[in-house]
mmCIF file of C-alpha atoms in Angstrom:
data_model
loop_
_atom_site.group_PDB
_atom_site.id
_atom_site.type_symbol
_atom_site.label_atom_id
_atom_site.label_comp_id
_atom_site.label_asym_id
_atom_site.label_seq_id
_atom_site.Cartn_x
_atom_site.Cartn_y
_atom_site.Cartn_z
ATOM 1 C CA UNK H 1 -30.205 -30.808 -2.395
ATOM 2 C CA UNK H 2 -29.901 -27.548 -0.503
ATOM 3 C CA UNK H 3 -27.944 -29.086 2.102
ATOM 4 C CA UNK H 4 -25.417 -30.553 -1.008
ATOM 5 C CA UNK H 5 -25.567 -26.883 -2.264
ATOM 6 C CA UNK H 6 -24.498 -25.210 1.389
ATOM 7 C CA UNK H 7 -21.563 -28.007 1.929
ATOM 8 C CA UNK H 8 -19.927 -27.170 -1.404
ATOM 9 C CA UNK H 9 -20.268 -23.171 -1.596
ATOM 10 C CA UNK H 10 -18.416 -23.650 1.799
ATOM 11 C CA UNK H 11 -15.799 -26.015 0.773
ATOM 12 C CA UNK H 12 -15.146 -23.377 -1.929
ATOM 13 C CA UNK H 13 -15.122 -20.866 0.225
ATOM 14 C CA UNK H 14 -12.716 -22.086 2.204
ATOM 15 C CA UNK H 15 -10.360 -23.258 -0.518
ATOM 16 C CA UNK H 16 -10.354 -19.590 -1.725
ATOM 17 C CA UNK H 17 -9.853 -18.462 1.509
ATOM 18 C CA UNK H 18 -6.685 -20.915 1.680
ATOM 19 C CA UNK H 19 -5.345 -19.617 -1.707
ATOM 20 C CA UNK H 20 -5.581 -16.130 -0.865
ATOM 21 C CA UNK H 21 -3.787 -16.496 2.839
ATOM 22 C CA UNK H 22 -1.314 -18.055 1.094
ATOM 23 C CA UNK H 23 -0.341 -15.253 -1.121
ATOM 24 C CA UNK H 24 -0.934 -12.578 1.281
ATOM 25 C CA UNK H 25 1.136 -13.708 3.472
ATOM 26 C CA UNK H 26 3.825 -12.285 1.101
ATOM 27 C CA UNK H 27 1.875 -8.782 0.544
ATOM 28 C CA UNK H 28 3.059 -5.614 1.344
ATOM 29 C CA UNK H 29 6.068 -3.217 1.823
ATOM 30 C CA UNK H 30 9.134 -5.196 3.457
ATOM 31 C CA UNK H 31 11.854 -3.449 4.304
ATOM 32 C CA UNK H 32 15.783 -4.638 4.480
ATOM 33 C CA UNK H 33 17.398 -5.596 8.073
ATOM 34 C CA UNK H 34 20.579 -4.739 7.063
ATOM 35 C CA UNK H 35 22.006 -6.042 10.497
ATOM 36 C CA UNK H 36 19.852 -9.464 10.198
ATOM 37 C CA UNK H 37 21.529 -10.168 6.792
ATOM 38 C CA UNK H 38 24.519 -11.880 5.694
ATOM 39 C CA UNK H 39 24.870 -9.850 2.040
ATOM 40 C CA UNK H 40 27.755 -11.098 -0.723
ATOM 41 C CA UNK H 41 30.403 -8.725 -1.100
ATOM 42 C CA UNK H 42 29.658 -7.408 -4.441
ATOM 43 C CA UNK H 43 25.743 -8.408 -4.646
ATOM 44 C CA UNK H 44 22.885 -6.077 -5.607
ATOM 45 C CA UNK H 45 21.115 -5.174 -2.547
ATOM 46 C CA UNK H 46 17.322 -4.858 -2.411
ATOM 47 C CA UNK H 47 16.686 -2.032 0.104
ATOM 48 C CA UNK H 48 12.702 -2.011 -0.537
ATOM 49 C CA UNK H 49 10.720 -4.989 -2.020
ATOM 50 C CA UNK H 50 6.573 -3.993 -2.692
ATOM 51 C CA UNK H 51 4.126 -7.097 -3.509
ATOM 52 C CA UNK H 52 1.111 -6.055 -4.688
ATOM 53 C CA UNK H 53 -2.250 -7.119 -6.195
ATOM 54 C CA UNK H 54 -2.188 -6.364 -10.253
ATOM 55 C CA UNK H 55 -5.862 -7.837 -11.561
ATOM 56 C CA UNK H 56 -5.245 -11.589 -10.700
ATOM 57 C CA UNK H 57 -1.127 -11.120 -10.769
ATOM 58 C CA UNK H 58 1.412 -9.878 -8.307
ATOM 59 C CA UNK H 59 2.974 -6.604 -8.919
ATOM 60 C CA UNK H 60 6.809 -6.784 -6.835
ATOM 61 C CA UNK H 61 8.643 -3.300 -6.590
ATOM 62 C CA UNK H 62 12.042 -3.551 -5.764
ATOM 63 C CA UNK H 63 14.256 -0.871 -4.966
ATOM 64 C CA UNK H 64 18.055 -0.798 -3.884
ATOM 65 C CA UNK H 65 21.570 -0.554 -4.990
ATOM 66 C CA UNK H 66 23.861 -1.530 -7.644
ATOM 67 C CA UNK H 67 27.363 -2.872 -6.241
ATOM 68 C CA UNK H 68 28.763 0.701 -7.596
ATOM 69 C CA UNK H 69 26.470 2.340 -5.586
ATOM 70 C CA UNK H 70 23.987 3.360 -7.915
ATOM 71 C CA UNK H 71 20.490 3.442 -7.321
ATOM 72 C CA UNK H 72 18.310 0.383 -9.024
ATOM 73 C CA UNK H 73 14.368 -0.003 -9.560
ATOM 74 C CA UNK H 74 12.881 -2.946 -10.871
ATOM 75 C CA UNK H 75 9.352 -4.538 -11.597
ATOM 76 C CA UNK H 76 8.266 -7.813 -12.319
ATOM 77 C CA UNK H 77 4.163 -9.170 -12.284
ATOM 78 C CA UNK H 78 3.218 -12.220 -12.810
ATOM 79 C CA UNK H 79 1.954 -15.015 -10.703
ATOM 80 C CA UNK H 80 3.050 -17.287 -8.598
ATOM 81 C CA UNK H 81 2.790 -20.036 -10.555
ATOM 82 C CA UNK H 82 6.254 -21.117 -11.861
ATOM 83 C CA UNK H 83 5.952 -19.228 -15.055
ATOM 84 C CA UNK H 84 8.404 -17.090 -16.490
ATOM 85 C CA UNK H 85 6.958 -13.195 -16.552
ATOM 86 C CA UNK H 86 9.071 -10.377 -17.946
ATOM 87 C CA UNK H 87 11.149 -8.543 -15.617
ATOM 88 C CA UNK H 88 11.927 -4.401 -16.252
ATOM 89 C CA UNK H 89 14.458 -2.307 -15.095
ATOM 90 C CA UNK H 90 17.068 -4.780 -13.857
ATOM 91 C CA UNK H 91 19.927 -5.460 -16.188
ATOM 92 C CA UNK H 92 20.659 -8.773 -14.898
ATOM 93 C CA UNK H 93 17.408 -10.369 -15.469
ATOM 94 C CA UNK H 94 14.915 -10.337 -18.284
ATOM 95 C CA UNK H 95 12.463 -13.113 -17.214
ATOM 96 C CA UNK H 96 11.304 -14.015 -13.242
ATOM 97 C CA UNK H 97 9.483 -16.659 -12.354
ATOM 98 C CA UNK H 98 7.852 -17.086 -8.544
ATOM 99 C CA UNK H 99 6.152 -20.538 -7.342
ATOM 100 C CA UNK H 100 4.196 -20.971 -4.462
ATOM 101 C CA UNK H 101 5.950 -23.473 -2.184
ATOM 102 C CA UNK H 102 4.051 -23.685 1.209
ATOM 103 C CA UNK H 103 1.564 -20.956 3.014
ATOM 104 C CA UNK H 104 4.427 -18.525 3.526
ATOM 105 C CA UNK H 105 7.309 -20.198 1.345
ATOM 106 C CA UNK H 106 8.174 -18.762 -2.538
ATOM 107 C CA UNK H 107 10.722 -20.197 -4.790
ATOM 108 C CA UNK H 108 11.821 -17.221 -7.463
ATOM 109 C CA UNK H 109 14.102 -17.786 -10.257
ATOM 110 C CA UNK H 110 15.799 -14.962 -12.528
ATOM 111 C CA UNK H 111 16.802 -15.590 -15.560
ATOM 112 C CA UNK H 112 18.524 -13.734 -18.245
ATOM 113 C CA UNK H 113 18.635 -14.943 -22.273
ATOM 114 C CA UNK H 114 17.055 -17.728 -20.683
ATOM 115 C CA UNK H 115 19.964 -18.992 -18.592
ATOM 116 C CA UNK H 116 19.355 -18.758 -15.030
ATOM 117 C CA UNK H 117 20.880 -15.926 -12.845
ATOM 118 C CA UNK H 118 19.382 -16.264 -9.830
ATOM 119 C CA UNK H 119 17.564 -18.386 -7.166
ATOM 120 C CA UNK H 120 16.054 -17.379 -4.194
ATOM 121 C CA UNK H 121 13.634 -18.786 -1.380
ATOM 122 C CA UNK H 122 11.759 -16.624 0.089
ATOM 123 C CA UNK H 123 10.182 -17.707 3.834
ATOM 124 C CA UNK H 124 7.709 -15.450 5.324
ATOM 125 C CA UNK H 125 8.046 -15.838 9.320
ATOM 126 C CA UNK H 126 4.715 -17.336 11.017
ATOM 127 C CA UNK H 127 4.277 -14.156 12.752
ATOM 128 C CA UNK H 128 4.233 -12.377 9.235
ATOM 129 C CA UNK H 129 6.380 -9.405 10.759
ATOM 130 C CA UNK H 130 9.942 -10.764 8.886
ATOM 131 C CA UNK H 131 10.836 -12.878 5.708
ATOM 132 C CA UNK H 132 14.140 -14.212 4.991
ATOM 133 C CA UNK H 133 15.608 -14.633 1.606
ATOM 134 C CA UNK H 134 18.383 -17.167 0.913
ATOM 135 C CA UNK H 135 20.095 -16.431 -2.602
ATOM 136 C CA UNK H 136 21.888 -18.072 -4.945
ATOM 137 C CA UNK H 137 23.066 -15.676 -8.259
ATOM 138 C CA UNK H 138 26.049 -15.415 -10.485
ATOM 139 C CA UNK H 139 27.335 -11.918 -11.018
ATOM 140 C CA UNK H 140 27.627 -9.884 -14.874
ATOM 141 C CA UNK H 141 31.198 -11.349 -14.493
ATOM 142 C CA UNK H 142 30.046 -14.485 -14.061
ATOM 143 C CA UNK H 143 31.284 -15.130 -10.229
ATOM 144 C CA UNK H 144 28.735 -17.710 -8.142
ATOM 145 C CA UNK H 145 27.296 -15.677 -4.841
ATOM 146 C CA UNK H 146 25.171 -16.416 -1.765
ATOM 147 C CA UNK H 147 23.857 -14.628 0.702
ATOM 148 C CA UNK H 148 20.332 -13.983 2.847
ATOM 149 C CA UNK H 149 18.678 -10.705 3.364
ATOM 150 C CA UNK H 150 16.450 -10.624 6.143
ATOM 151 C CA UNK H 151 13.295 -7.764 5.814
ATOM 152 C CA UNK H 152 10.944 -6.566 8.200
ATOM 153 C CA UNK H 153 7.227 -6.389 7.562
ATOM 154 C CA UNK H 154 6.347 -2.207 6.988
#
């Protein structure tokens, strides 16, 4: 019975340890690589993104610039679970949701009176030192863009 006992508390250890790897992976202050990244002309860009740990939520940070040059900061927690979480402070985007693809691998969708705004998967490198974000969004206008922003770990 002990021996039953041992085996599973370490199973669950280990599956915890699993769960929380994979989100930490993702933790932290990341910075833009401006040369790296292949921005839309136009596009929002994310200078500074935070992740960190709000209760059993993520808090992201994000600050940057509007395309006129203004100064944006926006938060969103939630989880990484595929559900839609408010977002604050970003007038494209109301709701975010963030789903835990792989280890190191997020899929985040923005969406704004519930139509969707934005895609973007985010892949942390193996090393953990760089993430790349491919994006797919539609403008206020309503013009399609693309682009990847690369960040380095801080």
């Amino acid at each position: 019975m002990k021996l039953r006992t041992s085996v599973m508390t370490l199973a669950l250890c280990f599956v915890a340890a699993v769960v929380c790897y994979a989100s930490d992976v993702q933790m932290g202050t990341w910075k833009l690589n401006e040369a790296k990244s292949k921005l839309a002309a136009g596009a929002p860009k994310n200078n500074t993104v935070v992740y960190e740990a709000a209760g059993d939520s993520v808090k992201v940070t994000i600050d940057g610039t509007a395309p006129d040059g203004t100064a944006t900061h926006s938060e969103w927690t939630g989880k990484f679970d595929g559900k839609d979480y408010p977002s604050t402070g970003n007038p494209n985007e109301d709701m975010r949701s963030a789903k835990q693809i792989g280890d190191h691998t997020i899929h985040v969708t923005s969406k704004k009176g519930g139509k969707v705004v934005l895609t973007a998967h985010v892949v942390v490198a193996a090393d953990g030192k760089s993430r790349t974000v491919t994006i797919n969004g539609i403008d206020a206008q309503g013009k399609k863009y693309k682009g990847t922003a690369v960040y380095d770990k801080q």
